[in-house]
Short mmCIF file of C-alpha atoms in Angstrom, two decimals:
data_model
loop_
_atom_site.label_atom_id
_atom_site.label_comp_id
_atom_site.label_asym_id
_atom_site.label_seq_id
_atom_site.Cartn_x
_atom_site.Cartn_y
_atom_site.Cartn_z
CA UNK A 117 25.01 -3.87 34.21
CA UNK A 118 23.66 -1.83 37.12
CA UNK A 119 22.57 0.85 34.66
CA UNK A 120 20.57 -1.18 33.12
CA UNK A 121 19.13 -3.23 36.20
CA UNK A 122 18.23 0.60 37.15
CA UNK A 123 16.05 0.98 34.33
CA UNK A 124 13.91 -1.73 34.80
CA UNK A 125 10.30 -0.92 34.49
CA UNK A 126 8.91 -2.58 37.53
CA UNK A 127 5.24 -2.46 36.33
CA UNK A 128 6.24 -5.59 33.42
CA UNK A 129 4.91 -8.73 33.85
CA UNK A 130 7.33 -11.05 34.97
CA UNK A 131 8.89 -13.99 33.28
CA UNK A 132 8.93 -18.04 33.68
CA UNK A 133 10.95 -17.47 36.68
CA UNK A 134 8.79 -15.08 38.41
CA UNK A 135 11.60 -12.72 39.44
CA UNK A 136 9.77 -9.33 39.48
CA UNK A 137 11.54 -6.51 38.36
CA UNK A 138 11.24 -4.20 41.04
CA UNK A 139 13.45 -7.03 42.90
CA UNK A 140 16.24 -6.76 40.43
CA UNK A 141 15.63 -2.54 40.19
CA UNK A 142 16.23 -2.24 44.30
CA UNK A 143 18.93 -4.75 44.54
CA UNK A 144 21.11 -3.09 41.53
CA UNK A 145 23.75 -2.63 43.68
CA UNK A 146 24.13 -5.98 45.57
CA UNK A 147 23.13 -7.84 42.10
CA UNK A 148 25.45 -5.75 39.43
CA UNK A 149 28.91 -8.20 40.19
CA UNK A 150 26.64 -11.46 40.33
CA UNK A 151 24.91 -10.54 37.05
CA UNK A 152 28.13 -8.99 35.10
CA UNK A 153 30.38 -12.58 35.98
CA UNK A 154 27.37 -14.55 34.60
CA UNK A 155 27.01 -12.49 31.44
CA UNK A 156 30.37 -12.65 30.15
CA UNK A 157 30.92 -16.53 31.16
CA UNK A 158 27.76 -16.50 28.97
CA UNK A 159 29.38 -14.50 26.08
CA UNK A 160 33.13 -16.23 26.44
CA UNK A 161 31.06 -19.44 26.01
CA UNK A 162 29.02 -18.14 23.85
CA UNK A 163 26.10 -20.13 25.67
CA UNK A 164 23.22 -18.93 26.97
CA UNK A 165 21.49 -20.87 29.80
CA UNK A 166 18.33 -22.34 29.15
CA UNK A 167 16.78 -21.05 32.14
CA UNK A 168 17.26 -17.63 30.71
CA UNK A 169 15.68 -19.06 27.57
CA UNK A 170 12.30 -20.01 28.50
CA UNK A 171 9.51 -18.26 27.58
CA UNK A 172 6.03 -18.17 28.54
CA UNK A 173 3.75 -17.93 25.32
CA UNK A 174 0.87 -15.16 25.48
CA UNK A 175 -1.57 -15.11 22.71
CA UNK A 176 -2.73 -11.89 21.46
CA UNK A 177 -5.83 -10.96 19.30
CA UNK A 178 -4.78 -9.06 16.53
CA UNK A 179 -8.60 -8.32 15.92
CA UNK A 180 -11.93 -7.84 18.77
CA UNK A 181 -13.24 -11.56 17.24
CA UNK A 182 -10.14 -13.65 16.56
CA UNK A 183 -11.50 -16.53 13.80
CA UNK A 184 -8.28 -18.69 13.37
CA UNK A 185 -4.90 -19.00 15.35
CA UNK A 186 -3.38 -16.84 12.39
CA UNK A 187 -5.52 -14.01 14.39
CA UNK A 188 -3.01 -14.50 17.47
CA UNK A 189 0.11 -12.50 17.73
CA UNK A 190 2.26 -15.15 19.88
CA UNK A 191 4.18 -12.92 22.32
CA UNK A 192 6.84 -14.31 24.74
CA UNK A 193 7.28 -13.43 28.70
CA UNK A 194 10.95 -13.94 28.93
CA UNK A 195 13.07 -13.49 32.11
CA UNK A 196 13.61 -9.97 32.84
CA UNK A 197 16.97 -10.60 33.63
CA UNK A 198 17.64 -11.81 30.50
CA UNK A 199 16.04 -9.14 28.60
CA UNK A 200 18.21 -6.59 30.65
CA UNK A 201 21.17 -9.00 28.99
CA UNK A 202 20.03 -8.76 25.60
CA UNK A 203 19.95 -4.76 25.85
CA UNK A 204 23.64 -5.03 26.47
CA UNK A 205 24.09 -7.49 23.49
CA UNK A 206 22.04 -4.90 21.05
CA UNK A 207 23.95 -1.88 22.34
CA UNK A 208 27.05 -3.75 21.12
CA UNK A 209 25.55 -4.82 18.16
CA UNK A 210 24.45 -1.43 17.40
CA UNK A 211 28.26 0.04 17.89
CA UNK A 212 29.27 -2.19 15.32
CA UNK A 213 26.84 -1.71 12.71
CA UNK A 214 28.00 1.21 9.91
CA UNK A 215 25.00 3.51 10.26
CA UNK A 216 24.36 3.80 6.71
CA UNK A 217 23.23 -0.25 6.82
CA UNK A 218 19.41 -0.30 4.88
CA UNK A 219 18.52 3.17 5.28
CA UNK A 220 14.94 2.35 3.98
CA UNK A 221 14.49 0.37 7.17
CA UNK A 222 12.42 3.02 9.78
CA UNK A 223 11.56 0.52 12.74
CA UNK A 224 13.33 0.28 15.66
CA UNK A 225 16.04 3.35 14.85
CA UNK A 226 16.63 6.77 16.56
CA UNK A 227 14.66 9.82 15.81
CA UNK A 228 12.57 7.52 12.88
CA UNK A 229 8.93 6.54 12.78
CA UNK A 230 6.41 5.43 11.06
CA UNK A 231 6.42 9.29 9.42
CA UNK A 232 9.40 8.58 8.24
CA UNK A 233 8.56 5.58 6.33
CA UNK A 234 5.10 7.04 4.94
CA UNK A 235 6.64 9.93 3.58
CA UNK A 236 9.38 7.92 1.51
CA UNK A 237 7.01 5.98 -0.05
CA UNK A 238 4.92 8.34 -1.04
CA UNK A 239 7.42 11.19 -1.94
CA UNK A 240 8.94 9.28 -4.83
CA UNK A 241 5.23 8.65 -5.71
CA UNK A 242 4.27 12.06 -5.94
CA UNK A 243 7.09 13.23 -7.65
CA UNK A 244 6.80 10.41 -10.39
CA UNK A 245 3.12 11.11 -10.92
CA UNK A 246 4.06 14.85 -11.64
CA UNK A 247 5.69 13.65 -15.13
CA UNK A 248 3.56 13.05 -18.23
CA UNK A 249 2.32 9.17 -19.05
CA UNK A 250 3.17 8.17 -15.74
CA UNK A 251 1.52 6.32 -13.06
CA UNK A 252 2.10 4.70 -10.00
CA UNK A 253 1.52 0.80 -8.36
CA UNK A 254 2.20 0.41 -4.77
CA UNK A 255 2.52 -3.30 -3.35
CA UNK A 256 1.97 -3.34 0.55
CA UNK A 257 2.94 -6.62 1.41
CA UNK A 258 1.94 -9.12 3.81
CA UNK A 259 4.39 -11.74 5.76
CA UNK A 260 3.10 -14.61 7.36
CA UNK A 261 3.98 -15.33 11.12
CA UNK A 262 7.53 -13.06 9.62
CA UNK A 263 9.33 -13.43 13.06
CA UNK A 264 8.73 -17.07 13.63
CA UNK A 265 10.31 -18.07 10.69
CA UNK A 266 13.33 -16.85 11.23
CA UNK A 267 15.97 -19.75 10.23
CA UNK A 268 18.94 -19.05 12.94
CA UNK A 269 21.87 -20.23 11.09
CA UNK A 270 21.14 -18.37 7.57
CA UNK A 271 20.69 -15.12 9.93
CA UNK A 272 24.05 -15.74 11.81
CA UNK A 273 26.03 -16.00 8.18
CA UNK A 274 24.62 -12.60 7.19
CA UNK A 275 25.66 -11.86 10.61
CA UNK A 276 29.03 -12.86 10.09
CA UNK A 277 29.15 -11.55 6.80
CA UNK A 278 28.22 -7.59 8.99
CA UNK A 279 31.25 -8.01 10.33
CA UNK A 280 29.89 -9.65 13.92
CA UNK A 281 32.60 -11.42 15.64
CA UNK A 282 32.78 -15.20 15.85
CA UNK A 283 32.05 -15.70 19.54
CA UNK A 284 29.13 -13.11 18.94
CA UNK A 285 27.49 -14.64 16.30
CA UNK A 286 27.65 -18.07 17.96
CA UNK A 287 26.29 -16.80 21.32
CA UNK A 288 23.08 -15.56 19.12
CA UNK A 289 23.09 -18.91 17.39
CA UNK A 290 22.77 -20.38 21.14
CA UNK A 291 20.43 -17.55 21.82
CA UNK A 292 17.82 -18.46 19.10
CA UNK A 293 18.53 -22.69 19.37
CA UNK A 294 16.98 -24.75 21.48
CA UNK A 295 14.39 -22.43 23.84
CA UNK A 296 12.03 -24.23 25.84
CA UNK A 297 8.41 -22.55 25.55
CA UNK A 298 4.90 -23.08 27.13
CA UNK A 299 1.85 -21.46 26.20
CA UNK A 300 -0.83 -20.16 28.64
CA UNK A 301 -4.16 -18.81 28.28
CA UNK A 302 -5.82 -17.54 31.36
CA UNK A 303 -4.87 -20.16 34.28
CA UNK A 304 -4.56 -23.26 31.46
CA UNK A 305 -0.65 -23.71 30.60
CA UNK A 306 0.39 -26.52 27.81
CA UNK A 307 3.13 -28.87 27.80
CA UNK A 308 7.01 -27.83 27.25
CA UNK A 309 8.32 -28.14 23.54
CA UNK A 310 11.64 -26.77 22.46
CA UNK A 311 11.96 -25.01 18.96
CA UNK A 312 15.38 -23.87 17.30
CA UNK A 313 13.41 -21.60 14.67
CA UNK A 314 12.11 -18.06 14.74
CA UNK A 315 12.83 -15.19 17.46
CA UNK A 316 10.00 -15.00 19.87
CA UNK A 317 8.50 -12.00 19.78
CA UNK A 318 8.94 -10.11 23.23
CA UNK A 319 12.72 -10.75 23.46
CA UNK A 320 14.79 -7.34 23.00
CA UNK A 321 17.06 -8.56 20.55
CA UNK A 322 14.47 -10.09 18.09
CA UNK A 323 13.22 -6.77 16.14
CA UNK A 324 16.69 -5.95 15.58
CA UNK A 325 17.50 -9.79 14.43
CA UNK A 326 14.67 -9.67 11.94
CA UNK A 327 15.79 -6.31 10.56
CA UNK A 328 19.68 -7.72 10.19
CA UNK A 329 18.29 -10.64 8.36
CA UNK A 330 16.32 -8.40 5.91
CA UNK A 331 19.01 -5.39 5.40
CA UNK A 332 19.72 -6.96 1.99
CA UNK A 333 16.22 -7.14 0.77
CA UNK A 334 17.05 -4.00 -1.97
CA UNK A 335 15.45 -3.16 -4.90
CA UNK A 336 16.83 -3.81 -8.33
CA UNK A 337 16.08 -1.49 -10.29
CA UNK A 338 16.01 2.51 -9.71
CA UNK A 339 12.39 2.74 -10.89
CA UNK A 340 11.31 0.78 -7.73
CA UNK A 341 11.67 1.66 -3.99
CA UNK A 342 11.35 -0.56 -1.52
CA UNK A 343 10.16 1.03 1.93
CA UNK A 344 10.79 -1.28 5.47
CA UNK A 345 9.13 -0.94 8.48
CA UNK A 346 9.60 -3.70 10.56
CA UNK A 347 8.22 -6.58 8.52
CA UNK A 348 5.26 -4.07 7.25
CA UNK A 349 7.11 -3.54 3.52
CA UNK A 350 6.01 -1.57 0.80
CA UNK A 351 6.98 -1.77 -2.98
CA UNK A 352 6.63 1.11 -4.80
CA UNK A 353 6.91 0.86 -8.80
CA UNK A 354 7.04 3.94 -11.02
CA UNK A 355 5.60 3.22 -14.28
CA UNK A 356 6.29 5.24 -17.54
CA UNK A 357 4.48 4.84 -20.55
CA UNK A 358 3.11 2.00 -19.40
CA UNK A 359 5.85 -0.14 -19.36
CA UNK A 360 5.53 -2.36 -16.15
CA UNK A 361 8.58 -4.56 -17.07
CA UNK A 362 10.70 -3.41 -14.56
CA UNK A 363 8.15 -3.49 -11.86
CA UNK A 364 6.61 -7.11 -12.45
CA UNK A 365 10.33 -8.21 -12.69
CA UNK A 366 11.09 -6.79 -9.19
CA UNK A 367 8.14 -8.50 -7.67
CA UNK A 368 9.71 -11.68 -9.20
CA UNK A 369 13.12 -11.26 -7.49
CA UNK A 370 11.22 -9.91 -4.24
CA UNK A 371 9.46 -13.54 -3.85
CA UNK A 372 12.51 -15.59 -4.89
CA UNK A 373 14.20 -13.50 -2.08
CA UNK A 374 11.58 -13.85 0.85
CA UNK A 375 11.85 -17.79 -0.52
CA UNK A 376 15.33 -18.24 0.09
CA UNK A 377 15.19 -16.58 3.19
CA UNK A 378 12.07 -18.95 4.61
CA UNK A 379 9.99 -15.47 4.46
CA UNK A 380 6.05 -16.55 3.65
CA UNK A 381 4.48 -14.29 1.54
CA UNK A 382 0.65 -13.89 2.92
CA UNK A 383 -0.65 -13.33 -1.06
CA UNK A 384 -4.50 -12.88 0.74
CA UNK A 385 -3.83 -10.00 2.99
CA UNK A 386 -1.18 -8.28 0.39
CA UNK A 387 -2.97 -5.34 -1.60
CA UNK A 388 -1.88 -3.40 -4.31
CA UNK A 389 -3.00 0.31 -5.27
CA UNK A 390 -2.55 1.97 -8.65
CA UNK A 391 -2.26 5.53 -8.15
CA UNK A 392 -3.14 6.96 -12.03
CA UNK A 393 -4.77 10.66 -12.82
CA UNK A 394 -4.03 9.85 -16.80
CA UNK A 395 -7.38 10.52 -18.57
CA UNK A 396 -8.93 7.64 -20.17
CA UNK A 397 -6.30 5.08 -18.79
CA UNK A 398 -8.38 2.64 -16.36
CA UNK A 399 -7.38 -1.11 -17.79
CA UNK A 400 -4.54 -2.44 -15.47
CA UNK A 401 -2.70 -5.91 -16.33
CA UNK A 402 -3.41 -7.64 -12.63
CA UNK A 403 0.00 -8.78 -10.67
CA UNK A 404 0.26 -11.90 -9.45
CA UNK A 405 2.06 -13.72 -7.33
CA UNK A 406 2.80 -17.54 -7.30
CA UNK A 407 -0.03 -18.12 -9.55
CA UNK A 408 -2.43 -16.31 -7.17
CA UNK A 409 -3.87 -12.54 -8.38
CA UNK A 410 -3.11 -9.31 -5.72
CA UNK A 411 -6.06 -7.52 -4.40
CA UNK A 412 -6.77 -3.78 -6.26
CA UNK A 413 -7.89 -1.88 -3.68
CA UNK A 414 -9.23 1.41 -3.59
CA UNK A 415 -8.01 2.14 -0.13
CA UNK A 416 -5.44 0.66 2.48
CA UNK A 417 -4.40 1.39 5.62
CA UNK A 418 -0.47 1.45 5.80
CA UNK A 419 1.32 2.03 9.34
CA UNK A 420 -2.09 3.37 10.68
CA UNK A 421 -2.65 5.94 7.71
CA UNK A 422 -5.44 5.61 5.52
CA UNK A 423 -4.14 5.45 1.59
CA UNK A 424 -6.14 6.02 -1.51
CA UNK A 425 -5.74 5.49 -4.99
CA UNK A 426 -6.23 9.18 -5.49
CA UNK A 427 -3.55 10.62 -2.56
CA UNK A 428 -6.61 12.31 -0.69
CA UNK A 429 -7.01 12.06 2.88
CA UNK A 430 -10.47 12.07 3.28
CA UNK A 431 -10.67 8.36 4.58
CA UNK A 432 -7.85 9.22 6.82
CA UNK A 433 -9.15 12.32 8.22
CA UNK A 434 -12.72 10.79 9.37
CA UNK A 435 -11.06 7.77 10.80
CA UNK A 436 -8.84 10.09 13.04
CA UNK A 437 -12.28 12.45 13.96
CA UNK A 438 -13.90 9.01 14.60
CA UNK A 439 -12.06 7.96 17.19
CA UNK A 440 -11.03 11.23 18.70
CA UNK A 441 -15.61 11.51 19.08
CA UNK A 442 -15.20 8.36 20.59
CA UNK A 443 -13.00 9.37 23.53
CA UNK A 444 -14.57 13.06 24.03
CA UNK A 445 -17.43 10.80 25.99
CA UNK A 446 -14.50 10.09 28.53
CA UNK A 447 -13.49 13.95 28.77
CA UNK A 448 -16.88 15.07 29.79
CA UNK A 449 -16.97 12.30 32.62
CA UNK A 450 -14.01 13.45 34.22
CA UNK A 451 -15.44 16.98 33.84
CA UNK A 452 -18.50 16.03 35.57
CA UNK A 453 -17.20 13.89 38.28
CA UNK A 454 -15.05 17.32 38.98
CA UNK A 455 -11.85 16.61 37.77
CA UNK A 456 -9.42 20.08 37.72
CA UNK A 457 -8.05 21.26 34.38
CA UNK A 458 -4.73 19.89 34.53
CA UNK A 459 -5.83 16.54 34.56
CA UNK A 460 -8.37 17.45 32.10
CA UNK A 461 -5.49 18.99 29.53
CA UNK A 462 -3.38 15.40 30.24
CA UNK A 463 -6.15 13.14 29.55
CA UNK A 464 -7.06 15.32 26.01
CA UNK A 465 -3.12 15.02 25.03
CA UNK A 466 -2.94 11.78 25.53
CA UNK A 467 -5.80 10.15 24.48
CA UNK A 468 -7.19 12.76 21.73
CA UNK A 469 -4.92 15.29 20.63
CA UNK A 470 -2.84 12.13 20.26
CA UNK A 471 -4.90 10.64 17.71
CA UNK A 472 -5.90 13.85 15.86
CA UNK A 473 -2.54 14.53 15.80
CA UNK A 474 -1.33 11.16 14.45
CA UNK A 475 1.47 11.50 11.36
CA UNK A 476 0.12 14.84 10.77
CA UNK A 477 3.08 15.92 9.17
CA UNK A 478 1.87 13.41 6.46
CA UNK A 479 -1.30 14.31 5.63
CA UNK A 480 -1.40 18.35 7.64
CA UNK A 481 -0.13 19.73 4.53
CA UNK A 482 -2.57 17.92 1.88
CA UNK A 483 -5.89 17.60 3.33
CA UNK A 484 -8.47 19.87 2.22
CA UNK A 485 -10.42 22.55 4.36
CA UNK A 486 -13.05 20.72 5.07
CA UNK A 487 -11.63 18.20 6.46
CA UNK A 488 -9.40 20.23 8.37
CA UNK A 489 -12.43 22.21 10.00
CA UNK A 490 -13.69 18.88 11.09
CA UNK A 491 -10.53 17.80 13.12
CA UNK A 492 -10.70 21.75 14.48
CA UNK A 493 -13.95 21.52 15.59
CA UNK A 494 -13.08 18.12 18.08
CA UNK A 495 -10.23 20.61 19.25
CA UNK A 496 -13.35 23.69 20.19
CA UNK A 497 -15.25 20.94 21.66
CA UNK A 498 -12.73 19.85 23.94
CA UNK A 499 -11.60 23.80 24.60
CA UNK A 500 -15.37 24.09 25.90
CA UNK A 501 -15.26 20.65 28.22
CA UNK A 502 -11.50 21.55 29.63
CA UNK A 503 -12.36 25.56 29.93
CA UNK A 504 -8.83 26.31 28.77
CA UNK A 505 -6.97 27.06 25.57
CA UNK A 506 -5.57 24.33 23.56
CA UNK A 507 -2.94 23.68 20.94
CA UNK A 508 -4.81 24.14 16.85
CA UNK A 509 -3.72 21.53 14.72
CA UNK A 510 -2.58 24.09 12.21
CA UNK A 511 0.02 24.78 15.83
CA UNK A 512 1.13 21.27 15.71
CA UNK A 513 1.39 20.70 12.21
CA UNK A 514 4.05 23.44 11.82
CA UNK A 515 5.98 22.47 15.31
CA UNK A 516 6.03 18.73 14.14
CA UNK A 517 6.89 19.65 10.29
CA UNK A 518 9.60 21.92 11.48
CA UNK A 519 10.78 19.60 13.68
CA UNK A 520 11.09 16.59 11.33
CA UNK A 521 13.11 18.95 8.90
CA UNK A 522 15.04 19.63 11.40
CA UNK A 523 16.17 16.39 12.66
CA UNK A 524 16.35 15.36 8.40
CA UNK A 525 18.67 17.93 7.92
CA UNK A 526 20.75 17.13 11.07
CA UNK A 527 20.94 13.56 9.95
CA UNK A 528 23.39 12.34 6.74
CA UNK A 529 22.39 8.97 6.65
CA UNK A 530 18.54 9.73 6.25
CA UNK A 531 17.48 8.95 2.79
CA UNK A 532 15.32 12.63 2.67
CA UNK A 533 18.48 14.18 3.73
CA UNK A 534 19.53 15.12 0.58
CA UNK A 535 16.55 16.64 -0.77
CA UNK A 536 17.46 19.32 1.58
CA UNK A 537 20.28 21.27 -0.29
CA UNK A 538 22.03 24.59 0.25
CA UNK A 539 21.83 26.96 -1.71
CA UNK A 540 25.35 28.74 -2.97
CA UNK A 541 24.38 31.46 -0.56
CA UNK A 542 24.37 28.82 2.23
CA UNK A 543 21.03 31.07 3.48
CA UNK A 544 18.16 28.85 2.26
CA UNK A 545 17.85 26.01 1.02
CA UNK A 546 16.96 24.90 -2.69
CA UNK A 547 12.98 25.14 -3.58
CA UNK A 548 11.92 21.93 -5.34
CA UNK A 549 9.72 22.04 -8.35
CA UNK A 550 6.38 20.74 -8.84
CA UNK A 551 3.13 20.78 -11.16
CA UNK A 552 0.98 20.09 -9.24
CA UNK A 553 -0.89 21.02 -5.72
CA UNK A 554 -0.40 17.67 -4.89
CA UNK A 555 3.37 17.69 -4.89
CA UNK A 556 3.81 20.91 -3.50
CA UNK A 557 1.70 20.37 -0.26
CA UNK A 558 3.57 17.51 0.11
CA UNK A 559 5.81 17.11 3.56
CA UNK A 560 9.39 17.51 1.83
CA UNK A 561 8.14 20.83 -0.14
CA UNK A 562 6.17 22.09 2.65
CA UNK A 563 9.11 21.29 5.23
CA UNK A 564 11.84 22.80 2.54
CA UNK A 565 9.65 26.17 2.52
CA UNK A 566 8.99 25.82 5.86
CA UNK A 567 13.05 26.08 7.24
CA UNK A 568 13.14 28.99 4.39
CA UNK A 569 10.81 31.07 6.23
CA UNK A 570 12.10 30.45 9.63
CA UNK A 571 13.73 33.56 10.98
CA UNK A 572 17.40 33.70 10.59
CA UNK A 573 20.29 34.73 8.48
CA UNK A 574 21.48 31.20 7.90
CA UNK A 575 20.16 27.80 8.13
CA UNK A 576 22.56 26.86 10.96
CA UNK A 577 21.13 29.38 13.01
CA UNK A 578 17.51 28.85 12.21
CA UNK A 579 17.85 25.17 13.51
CA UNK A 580 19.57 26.55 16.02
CA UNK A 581 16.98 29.11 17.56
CA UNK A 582 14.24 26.47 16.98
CA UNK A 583 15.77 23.74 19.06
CA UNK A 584 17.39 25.81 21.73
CA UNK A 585 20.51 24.00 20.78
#
């Protein structure tokens, strides 16, 4: 308990109670008995009390010119005392969990991101598209208000079914029932109501909930792969001489699922893209769901990477120079109002090598020249504002990529792990084939040849010399 009363981050906004955290950070010590008697009454009981419950309701444009409440992300100041109690409850949680539970699930799990999930979707893809008569659909679905519909006592039998104990499941049950909220905008506050649904977002244990309640959400059939981040989920079908069957049929079973488990499908904001470099083969059947026809799009942006139809990164790449344009204005401010280079270098790595740099290890490998030159020349730019040398991309590209294989490789229960296989020799590992450019620029070729070239006699060592282990 006083670890974690230590780690407070006393900048956060307090909760109902308006206990700032610094309070609860300096008086570890003097609090740590106090807090640890109340937390496991709390768990033997498996109550929670309700003043730890309340929350204060903050909404959140999700756009600059919110239209509707559905443009409001509804997020919840909770006590921070109780937050630093549900970080103990997911720690436990987490121990008890086999690690191999819905390895297609990237959000809120060590050493994976949003990379991670990007490149499973779209490694299958590539790979299928290298085949003759094949092509590709990829469903990026939309949930409505996905952590507010949460239905407690279906989530604490899938608990239970995990192998959560009793009194653990039922403390969560008393966790998620019956929490008085409020919502305030600006100095206006609304009446107390009390809801028993959902997990507010803002609470520690609620992204891990929602994941637990969605860790059976598998595909069917092995043509189909079904990629998790969060709630942001991604079908992928691979379709072979045009024979969708399998494909429309896991769609089917995906809504009956996200029915059963009070999940709302958002049919408007779901898109589809058909990824197809067949010759004469443009007419596609449209999919539809619940009587209502999916958006083709030519372009979608999935876990803040642009996405074509045709796997460039074109859109992606001026999106990223876009912004990083944007926020050279700020760099030559500082440099004018005097500011030394070191502050100068921090700003640029944080605010635009950050975004040039953004999943590069998706797209560093694929993009053409141009569009590489374009990203290069921000980087010159900046060199001349700063007056000192800065990191290329093509520098960060092959630190990141080496470092993802790495950590891949290191890991057995990542589902890329196993595309990364010794060779008899136990000196490199084995090359994968491919057709096409595509394909072989992709990050799981380019990371396989990458480990291959490292210096090194074997691959234990290689890893080793590159991470200092």
């Amino acid at each position: 308990v006083k670890r974690t009363l230590i780690t407070i981050n006393a900048r956060k906004a307090a909760g109902p109670d308006n206990i700032p955290g610094s309070v609860l950070k300096d008086c570890a010590e003097e609090l740590k008995q106090v807090f640890t008697d109340i937390f496991n009454t709390s768990l033997r009981q498996a109550t929670v009390p309700s003043c730890f419950k309340t929350a204060t309701i903050i909404p959140v444009p999700k756009k600059p010119s919110p239209a509707c409440f559905n443009d409001y992300r509804p997020v919840a100041l909770t006590p921070i005392i109780m937050k630093c109690f549900e970080r103990l409850v997911m720690s436990h949680i987490k121990s008890t969990l086999p690690p191999t539970l819905d390895p297609y699930q990237f959000a809120y799990r060590a050493k994976r991101s949003t990379e991670d999930a990007i490149c499973s979707a779209l490694h299958p893809a590539l790979t299928h598209l290298d085949k003759k008569d094949s092509y590709v659909r990829m469903l990026f679905i939309d949930f409505s208000s996905a952590f507010n519909t949460i239905i407690p006592q279906q989530l604490i039998c899938k608990l239970d079914r995990l192998g959560l104990s009793t009194s653990l499941c039922n403390w969560l049950l008393d966790f998620l029932s019956q929490r008085p909220q409020v919502v305030r905008v600006g100095n206006k506050v609304s009446n107390s109501i009390t809801l028993s649904t959902g997990a507010p977002q803002g609470c520690v244990l609620s992204p891990l909930l929602f994941t637990l309640l969605t860790h059976d959400c598998a595909p069917t059939y092995s043509s189909n792969h079904l990629v998790k981040f969060a709630d942001d989920t991604t079908l992928v079908g691979l379709i072979t001489k045009d024979d969708e069957t399998h494909y429309r049929k896991e769609v089917e079973l995906l809504t009956t699922w996200c029915r059963d488990n009070n999940l709302q499908l958002n049919v408007s904001k779901t898109k589809e893209i058909i990824v197809n470099f067949q010759r004469g083969h443009n007419n596609f059947p449209p999919l539809t769901i619940d009587g209502a026809a999916v958006e083709r799009v030519s372009s979608t942006k999935f876990l803040g990477v642009h996405i074509r139809e045709d796997l460039s990164w074109t859109t992606n790449t001026a999106s990223l120079a876009k912004k990083a344009q944007q926020r050279l204005y700020f760099l030559r401010k500082l440099k004018r109002a005097s500011a030394p280079p070191p502050i100068l270098i921090t700003f640029y790595r944080g605010t635009i090598e950050s975004i040039l740099s953004s999943c590069i290890t998706v797209w560093g490998g694929s993009c053409t020249d141009y569009n590489r030159k374009a990203l290069q020349r921000i980087v010159r730019t900046a060199e001349r504002i700063v007056g000192a040398p800065l990191s290329s991309l093509q520098d960060i590209y092959t630190t990141r990529l080496t470092r993802k294989a790495i950590t891949i490789v290191n890991d057995a229960t990542h589902p890329a792990h196993c595309l990364f296989s010794l060779l008899p020799s136990g000196k490199r590992y084995r090359s994968l084939r491919s057709r096409t450019t595509r394909l072989t620029n992709s990050f799981v070729h380019q990371a396989v040849r990458l480990l291959n070239s490292l210096p090194s006699q074997t691959p234990a060592s290689r890893i080793t010399k590159v991470t200092g282990v």
